[in-house]
PDB file of C-alpha atoms in Angstrom:
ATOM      1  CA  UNK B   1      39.773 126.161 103.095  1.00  0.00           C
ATOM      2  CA  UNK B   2      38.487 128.871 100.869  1.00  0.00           C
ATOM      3  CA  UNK B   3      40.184 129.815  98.392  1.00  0.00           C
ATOM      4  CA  UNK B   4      38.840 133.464  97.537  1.00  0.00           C
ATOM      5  CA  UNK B   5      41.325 136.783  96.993  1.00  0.00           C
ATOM      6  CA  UNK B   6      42.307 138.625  99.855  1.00  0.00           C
ATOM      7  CA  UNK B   7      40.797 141.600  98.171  1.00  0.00           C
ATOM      8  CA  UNK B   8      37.205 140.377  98.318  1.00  0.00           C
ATOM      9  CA  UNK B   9      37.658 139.295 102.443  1.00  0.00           C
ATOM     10  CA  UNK B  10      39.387 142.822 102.515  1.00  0.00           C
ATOM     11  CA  UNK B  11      36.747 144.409 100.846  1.00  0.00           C
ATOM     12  CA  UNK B  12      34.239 142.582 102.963  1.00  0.00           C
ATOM     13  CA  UNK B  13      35.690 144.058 106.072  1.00  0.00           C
ATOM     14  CA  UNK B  14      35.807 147.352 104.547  1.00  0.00           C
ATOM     15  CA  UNK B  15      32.236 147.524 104.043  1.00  0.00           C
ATOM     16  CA  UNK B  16      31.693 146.206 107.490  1.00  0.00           C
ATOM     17  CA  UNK B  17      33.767 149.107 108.573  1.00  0.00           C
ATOM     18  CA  UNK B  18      31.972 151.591 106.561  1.00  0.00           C
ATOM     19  CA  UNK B  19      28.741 150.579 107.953  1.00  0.00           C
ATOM     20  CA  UNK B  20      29.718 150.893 111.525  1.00  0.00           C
ATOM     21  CA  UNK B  21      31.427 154.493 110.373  1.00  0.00           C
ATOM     22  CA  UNK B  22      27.698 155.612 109.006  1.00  0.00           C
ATOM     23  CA  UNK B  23      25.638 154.329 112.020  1.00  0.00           C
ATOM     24  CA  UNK B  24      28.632 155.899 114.453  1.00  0.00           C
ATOM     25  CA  UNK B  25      27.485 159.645 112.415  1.00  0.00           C
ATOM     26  CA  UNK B  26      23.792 159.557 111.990  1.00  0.00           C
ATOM     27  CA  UNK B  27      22.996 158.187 115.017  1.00  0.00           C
ATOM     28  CA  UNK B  28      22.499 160.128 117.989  1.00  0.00           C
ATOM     29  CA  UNK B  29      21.203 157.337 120.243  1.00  0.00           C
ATOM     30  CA  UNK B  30      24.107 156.895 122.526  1.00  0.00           C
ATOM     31  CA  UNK B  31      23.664 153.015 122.770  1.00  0.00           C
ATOM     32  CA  UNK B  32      23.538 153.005 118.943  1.00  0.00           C
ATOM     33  CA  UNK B  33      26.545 154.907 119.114  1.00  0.00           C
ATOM     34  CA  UNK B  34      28.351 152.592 120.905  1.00  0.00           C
ATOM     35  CA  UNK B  35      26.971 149.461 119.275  1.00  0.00           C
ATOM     36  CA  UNK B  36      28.382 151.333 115.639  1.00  0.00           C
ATOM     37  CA  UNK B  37      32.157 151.332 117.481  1.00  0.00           C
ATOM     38  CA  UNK B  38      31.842 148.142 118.661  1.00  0.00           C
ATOM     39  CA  UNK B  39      31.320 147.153 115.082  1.00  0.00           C
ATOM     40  CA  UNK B  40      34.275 149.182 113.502  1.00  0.00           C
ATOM     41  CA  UNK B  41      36.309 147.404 116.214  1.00  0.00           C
ATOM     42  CA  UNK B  42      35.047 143.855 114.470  1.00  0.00           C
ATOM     43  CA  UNK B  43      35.964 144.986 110.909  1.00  0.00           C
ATOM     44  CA  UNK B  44      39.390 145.876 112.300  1.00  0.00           C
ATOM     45  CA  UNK B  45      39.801 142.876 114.185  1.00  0.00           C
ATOM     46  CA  UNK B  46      38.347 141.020 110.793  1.00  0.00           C
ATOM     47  CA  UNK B  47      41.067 142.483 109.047  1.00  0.00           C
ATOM     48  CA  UNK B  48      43.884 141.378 110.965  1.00  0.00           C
ATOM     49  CA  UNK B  49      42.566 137.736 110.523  1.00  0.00           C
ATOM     50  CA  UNK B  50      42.316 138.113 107.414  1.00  0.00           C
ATOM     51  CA  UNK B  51      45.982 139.173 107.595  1.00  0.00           C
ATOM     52  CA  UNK B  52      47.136 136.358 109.675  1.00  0.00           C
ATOM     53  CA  UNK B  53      45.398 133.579 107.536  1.00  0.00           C
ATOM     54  CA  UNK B  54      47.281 135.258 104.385  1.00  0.00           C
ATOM     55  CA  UNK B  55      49.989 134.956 105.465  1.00  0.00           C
ATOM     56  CA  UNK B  56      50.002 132.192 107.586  1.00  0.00           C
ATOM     57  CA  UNK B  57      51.238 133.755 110.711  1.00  0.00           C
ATOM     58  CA  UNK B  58      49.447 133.373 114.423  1.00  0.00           C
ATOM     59  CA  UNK B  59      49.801 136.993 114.732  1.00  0.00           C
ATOM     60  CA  UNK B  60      47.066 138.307 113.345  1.00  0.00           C
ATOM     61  CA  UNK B  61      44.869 136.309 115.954  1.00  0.00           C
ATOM     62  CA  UNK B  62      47.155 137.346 118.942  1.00  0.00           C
ATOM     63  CA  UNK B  63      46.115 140.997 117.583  1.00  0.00           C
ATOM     64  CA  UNK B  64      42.242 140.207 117.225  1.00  0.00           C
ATOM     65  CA  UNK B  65      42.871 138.803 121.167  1.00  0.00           C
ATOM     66  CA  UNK B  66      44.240 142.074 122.113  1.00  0.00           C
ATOM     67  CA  UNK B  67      41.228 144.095 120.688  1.00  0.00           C
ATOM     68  CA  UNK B  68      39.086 142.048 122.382  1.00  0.00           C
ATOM     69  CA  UNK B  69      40.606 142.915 125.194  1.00  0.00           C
ATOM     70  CA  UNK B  70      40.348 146.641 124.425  1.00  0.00           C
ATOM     71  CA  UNK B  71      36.091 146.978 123.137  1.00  0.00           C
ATOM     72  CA  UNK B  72      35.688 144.726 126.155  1.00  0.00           C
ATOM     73  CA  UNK B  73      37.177 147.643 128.853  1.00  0.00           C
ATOM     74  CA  UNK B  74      35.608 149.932 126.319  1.00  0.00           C
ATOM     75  CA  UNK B  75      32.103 149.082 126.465  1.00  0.00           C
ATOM     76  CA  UNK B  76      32.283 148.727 130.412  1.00  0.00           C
ATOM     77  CA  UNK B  77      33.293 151.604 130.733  1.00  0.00           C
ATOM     78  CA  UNK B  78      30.892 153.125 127.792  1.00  0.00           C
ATOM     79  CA  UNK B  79      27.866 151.588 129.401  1.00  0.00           C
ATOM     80  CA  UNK B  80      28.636 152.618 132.910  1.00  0.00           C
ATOM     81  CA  UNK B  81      29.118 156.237 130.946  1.00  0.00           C
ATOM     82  CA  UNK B  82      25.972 155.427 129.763  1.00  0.00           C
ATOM     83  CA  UNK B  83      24.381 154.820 133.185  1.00  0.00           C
ATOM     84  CA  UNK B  84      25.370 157.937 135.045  1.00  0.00           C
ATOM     85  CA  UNK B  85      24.415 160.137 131.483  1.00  0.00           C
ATOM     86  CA  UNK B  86      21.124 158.804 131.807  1.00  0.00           C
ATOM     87  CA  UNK B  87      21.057 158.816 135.841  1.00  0.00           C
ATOM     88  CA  UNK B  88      22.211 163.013 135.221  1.00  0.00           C
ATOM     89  CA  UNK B  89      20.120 164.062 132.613  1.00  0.00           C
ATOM     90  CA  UNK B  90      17.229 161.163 132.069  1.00  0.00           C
ATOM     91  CA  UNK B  91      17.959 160.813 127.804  1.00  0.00           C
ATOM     92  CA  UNK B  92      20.322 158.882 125.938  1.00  0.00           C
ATOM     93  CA  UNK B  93      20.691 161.970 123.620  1.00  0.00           C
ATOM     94  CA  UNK B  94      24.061 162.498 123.070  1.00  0.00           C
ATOM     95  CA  UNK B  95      23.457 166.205 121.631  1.00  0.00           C
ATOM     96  CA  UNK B  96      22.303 166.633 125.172  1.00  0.00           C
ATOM     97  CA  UNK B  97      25.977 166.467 126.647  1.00  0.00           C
ATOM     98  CA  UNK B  98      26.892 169.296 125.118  1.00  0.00           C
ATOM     99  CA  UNK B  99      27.306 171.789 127.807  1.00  0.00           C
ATOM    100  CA  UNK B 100      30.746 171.933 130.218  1.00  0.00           C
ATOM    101  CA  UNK B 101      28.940 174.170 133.204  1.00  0.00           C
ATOM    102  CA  UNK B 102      26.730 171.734 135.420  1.00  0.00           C
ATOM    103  CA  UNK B 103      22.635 172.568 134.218  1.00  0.00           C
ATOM    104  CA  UNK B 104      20.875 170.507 136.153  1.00  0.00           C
ATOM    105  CA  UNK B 105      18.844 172.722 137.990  1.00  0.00           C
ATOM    106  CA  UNK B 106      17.531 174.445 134.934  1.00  0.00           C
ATOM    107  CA  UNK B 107      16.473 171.105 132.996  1.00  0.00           C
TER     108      UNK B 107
ATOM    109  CA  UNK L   1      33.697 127.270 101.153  1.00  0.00           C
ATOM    110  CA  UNK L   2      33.365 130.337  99.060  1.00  0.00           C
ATOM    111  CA  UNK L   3      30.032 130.313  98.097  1.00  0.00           C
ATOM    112  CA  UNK L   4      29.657 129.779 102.354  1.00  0.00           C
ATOM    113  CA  UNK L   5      31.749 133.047 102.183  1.00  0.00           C
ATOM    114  CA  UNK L   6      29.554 134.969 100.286  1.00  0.00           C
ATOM    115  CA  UNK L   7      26.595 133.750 101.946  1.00  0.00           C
ATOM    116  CA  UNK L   8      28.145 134.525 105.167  1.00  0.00           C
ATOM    117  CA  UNK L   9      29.405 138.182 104.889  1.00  0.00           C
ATOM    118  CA  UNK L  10      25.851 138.623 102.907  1.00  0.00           C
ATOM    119  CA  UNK L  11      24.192 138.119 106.073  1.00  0.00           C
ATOM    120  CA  UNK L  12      26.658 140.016 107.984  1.00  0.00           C
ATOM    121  CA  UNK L  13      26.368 142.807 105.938  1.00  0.00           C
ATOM    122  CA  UNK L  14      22.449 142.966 106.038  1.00  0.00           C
ATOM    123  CA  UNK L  15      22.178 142.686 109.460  1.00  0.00           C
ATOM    124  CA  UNK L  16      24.640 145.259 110.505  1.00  0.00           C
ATOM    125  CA  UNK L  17      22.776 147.420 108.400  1.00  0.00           C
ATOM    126  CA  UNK L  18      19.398 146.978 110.148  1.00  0.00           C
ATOM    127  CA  UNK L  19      21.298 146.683 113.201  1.00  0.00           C
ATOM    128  CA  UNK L  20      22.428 149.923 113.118  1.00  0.00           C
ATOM    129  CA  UNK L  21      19.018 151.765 111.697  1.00  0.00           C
ATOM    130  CA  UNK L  22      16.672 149.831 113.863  1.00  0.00           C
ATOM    131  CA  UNK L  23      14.252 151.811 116.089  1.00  0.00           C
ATOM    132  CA  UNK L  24      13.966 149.341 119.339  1.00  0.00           C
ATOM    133  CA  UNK L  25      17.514 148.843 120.734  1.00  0.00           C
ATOM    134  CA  UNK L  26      16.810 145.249 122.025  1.00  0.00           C
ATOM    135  CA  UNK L  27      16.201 144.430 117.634  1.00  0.00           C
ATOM    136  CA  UNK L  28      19.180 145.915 117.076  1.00  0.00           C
ATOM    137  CA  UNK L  29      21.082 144.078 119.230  1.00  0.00           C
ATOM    138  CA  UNK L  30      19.465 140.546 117.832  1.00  0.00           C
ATOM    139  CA  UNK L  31      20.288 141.457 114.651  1.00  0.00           C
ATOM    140  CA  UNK L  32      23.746 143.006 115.940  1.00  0.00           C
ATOM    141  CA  UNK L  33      24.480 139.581 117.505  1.00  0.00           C
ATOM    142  CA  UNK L  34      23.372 137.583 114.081  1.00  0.00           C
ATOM    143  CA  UNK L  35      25.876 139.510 112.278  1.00  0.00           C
ATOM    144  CA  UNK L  36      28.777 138.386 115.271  1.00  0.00           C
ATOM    145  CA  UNK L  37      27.760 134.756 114.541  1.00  0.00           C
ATOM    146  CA  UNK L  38      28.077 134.968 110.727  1.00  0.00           C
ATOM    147  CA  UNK L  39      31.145 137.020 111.216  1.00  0.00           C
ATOM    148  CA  UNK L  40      32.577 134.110 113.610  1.00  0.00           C
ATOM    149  CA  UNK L  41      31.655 131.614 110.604  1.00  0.00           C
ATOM    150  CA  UNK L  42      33.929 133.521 108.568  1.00  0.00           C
ATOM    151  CA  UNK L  43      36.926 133.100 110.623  1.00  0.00           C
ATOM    152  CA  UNK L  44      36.449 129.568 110.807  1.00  0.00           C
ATOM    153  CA  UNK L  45      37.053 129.269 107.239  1.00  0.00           C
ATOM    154  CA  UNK L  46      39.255 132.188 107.235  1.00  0.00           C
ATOM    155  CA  UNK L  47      41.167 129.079 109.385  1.00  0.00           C
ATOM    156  CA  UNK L  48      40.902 130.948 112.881  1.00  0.00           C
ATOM    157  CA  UNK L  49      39.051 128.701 114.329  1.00  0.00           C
ATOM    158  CA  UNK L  50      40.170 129.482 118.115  1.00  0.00           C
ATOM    159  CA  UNK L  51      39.253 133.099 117.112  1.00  0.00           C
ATOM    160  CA  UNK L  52      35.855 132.030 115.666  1.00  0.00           C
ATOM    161  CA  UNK L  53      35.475 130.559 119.242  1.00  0.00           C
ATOM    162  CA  UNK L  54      36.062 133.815 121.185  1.00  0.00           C
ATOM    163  CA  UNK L  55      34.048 136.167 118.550  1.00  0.00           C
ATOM    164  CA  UNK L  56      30.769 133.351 119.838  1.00  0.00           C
ATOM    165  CA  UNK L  57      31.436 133.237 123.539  1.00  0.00           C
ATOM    166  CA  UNK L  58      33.045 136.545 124.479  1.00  0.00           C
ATOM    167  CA  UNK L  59      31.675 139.459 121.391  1.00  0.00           C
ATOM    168  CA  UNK L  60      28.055 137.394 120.976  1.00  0.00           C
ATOM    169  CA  UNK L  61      28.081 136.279 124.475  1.00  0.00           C
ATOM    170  CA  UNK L  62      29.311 138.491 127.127  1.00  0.00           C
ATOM    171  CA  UNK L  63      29.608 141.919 125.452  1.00  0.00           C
ATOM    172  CA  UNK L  64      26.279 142.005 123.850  1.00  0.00           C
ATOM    173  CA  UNK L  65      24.821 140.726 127.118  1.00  0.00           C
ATOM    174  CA  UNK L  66      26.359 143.358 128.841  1.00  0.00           C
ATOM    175  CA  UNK L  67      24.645 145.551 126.060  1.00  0.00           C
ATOM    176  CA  UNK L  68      21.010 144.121 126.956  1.00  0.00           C
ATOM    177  CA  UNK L  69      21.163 144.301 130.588  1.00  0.00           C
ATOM    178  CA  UNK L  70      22.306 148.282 130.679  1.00  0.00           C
ATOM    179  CA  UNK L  71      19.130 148.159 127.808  1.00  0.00           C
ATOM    180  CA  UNK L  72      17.027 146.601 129.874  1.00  0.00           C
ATOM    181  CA  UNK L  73      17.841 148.966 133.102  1.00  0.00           C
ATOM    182  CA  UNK L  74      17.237 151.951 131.134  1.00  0.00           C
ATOM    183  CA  UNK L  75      13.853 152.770 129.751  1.00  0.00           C
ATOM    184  CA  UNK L  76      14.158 153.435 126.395  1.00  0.00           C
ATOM    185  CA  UNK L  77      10.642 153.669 124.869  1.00  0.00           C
ATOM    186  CA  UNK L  78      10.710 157.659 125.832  1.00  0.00           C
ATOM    187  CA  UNK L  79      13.378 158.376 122.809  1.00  0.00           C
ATOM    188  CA  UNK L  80      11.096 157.660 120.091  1.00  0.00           C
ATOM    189  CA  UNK L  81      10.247 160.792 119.369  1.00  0.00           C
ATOM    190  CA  UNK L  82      13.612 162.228 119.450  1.00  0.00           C
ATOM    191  CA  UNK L  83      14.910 159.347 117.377  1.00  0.00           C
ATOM    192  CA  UNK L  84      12.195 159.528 114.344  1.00  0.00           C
ATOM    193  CA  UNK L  85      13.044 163.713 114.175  1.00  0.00           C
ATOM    194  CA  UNK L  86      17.010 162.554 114.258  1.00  0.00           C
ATOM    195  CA  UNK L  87      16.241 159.983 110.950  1.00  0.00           C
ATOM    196  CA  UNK L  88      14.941 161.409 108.310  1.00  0.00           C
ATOM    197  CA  UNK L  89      16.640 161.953 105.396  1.00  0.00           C
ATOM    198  CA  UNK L  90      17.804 165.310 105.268  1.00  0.00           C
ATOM    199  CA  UNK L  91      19.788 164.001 108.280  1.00  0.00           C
ATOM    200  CA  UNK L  92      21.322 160.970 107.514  1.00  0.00           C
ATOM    201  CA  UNK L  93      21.855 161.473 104.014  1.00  0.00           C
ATOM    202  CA  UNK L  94      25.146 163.555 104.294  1.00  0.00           C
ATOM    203  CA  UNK L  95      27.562 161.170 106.303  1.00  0.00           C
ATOM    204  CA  UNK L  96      25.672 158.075 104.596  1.00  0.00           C
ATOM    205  CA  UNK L  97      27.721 159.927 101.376  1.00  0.00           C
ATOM    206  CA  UNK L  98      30.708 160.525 103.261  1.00  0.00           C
ATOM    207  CA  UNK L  99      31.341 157.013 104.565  1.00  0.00           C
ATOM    208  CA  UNK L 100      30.084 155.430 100.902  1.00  0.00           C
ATOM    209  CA  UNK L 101      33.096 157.748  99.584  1.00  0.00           C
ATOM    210  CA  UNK L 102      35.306 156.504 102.077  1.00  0.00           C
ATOM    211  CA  UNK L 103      34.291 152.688 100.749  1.00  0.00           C
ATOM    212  CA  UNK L 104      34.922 153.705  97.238  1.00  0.00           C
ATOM    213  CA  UNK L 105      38.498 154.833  98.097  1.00  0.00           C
ATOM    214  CA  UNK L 106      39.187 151.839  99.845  1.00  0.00           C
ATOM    215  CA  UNK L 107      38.141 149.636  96.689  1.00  0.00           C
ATOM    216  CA  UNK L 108      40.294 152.045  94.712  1.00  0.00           C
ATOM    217  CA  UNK L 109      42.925 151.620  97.063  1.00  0.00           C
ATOM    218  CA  UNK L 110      42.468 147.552  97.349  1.00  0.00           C
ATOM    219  CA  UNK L 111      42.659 147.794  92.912  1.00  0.00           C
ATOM    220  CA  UNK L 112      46.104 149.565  92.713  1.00  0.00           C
ATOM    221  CA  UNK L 113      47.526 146.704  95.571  1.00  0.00           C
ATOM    222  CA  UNK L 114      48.604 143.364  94.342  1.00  0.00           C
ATOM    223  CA  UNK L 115      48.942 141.134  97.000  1.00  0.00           C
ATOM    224  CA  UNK L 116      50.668 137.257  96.075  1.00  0.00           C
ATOM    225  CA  UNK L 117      48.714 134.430  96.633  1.00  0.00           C
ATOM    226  CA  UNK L 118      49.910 132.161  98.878  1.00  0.00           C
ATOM    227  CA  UNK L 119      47.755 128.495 100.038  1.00  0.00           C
ATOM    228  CA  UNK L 120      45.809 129.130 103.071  1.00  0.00           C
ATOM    229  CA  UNK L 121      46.161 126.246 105.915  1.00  0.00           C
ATOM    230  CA  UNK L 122      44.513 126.656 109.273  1.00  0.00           C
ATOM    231  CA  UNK L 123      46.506 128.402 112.112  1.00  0.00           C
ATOM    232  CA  UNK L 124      45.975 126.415 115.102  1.00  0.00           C
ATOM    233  CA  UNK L 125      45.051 127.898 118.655  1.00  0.00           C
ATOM    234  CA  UNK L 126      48.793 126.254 119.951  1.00  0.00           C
ATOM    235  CA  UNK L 127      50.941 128.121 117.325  1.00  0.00           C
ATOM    236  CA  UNK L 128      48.687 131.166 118.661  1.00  0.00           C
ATOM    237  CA  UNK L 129      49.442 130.554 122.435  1.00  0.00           C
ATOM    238  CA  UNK L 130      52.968 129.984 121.834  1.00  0.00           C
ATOM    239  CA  UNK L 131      53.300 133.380 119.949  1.00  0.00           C
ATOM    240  CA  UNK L 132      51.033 135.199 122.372  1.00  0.00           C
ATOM    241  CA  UNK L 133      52.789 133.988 125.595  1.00  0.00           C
ATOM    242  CA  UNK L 134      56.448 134.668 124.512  1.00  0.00           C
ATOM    243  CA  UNK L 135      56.422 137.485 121.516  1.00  0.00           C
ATOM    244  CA  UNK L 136      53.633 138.885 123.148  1.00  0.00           C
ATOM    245  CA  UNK L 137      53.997 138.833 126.370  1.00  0.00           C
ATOM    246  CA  UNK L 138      54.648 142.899 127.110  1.00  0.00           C
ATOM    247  CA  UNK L 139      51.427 143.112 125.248  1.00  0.00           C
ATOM    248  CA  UNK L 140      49.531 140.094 127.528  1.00  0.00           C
ATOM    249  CA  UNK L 141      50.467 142.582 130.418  1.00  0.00           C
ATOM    250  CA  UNK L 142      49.734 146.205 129.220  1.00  0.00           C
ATOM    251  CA  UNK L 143      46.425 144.307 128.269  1.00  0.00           C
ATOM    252  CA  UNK L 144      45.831 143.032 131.954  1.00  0.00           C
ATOM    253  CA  UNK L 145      46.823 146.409 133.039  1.00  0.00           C
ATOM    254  CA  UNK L 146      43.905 147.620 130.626  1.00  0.00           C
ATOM    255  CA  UNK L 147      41.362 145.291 132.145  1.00  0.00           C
ATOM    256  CA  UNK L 148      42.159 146.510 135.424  1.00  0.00           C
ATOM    257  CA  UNK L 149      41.491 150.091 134.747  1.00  0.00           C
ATOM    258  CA  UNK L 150      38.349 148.806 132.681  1.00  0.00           C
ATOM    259  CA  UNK L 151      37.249 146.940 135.801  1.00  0.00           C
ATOM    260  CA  UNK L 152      38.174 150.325 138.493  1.00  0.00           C
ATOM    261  CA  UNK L 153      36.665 152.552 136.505  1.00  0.00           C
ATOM    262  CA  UNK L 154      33.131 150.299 135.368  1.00  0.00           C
ATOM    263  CA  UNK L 155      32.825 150.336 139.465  1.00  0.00           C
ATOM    264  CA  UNK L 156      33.505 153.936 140.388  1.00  0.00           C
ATOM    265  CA  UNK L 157      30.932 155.078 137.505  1.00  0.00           C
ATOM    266  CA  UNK L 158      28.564 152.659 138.320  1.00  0.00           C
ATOM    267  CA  UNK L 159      28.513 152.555 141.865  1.00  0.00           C
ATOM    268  CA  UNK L 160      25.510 155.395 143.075  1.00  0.00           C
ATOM    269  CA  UNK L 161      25.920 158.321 145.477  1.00  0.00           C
ATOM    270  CA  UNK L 162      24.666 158.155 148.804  1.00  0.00           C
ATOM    271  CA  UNK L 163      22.097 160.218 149.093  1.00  0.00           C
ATOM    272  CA  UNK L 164      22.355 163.538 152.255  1.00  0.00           C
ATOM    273  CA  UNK L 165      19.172 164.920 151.732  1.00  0.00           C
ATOM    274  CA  UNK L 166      16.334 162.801 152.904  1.00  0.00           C
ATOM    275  CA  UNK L 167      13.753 162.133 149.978  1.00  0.00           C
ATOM    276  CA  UNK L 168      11.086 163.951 151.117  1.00  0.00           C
ATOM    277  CA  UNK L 169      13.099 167.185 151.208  1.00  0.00           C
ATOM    278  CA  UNK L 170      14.789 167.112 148.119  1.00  0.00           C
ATOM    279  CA  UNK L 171      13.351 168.930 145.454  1.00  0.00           C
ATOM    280  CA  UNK L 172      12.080 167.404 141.919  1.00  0.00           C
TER     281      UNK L 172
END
């Protein structure tokens, strides 16, 4: 098994993180969006194995099971989000959602 | 197995990075899904190798096929345009900062920590069933519960409205 620090797996997973963070800000694509949260979700799961494998305790893969569980009702949801955003205003800009009073007429 | 470490999150790391600044969505997801499998090879060493198992078949598998087909029933060579304006510098430069502080406090953070080592031995998928169907069980359920709602709500959202104005009356 591998026999590296914690802090470098740690570390890895915080880059991962960080990554996902900066493509969940710059981008306004609202697929890309989603795509940068499913990542952040990763690093976090990441981190709990990384846990779990430190200190030798199935829990940290029970808890990697459970996020699974939550990006996977996330990102059905998110997409069919995605479908009726696109369906309503024909863009996946997300600056586009920005108003509360219904538009449609005037786009 | 740590130079298959490094080599690993190396890959990970450059393909989540071109994952998330790629142009066509479809790329992005490729490179999105390379990143998932080098991640997966990571818990395997990590010793998760049940988990390494679920990151292939259920993160690379079903969610990022989920991800291509809602791709594939939009069209989504019309944002070009909007997405080359949106990614220039002056734009992304500012939170690219912000999260690259955010990774420096983190290492800071990991410095001041000392963790002990202990020997790392592989936790097998049984010692995880047995602690996720009796510790966890409340949690087993809530997450059933959560699937549930995922599932409701995925149909209500993407099931279309009938339509009470015939076509050729309705106004474009």
């Amino acid at each position: 098994m591998v026999t590296l620090s914690i802090e470098t797996q740690l570390l890895f997973a915080g880059i991962l993180f960080v990554i996902g963070l900066a493509g969940l800000l710059v981008r306004r694509n609202i697929i890309f969006m989603l795509m940068s949260v499913e990542i952040m979700l990763n690093s976090a799961g990441l981190v709990f194995i990384i846990a779990g494998a430190h200190w030798l305790q199935p829990d940290g893969q029970v808890m990697f099971i459970f996020i699974l569980a939550v990006a996977a009702a996330e990102v059905s949801v998110g997409l069919a989000l995605i479908l009726q955003m696109y369906h309503h205003y024909k863009t996946l800009d997300a600056d586009t959602l920005n108003k509360l009073k219904d538009t449609q007429d005037e786009l | 197995m740590n130079m298959i470490f490094y080599i690993a999150a190396f890959v990970s790391i450059i393909s989540t990075g071109l994952a998330i600044t790629g142009k066509n969505a479809i790329h992005a997801l490729l490179f999105l899904i390379l990143s998932l499998l080098s991640i997966s090879i990571i818990f395997y060493i990590l010793g998760a190798p049940f988990i390494a198992a679920l990151e292939v078949i259920i993160y690379a598998g079903a969610i990022m096929v989920l991800f291509i087909f809602v791709i594939m029933m939009l069209n989504v060579g019309l944002e070009k345009e909007m997405e080359k304006k949106w990614l220039r510098p002056r734009m992304w430069i500012l939170p690219t900062i912000l999260a690259a502080i955010l990774l420096i406090n983190f290492l800071i953070m990991l410095k001041t920590v000392h963790f002990e080592k202990t020997k790392e031995v592989v936790v097998l998928p049984k010692q995880v069933g047995i602690s996720l169907f009796t510790t966890y069980l409340i949690g087993v359920e809530i997450a059933a519960i959560l699937l549930l709602a995922g599932i409701i709500g995925a149909y209500h959202l993407g099931s279309q409205k009938k339509k009470v104005i015939h076509r050729f009356m309705e106004k474009n």
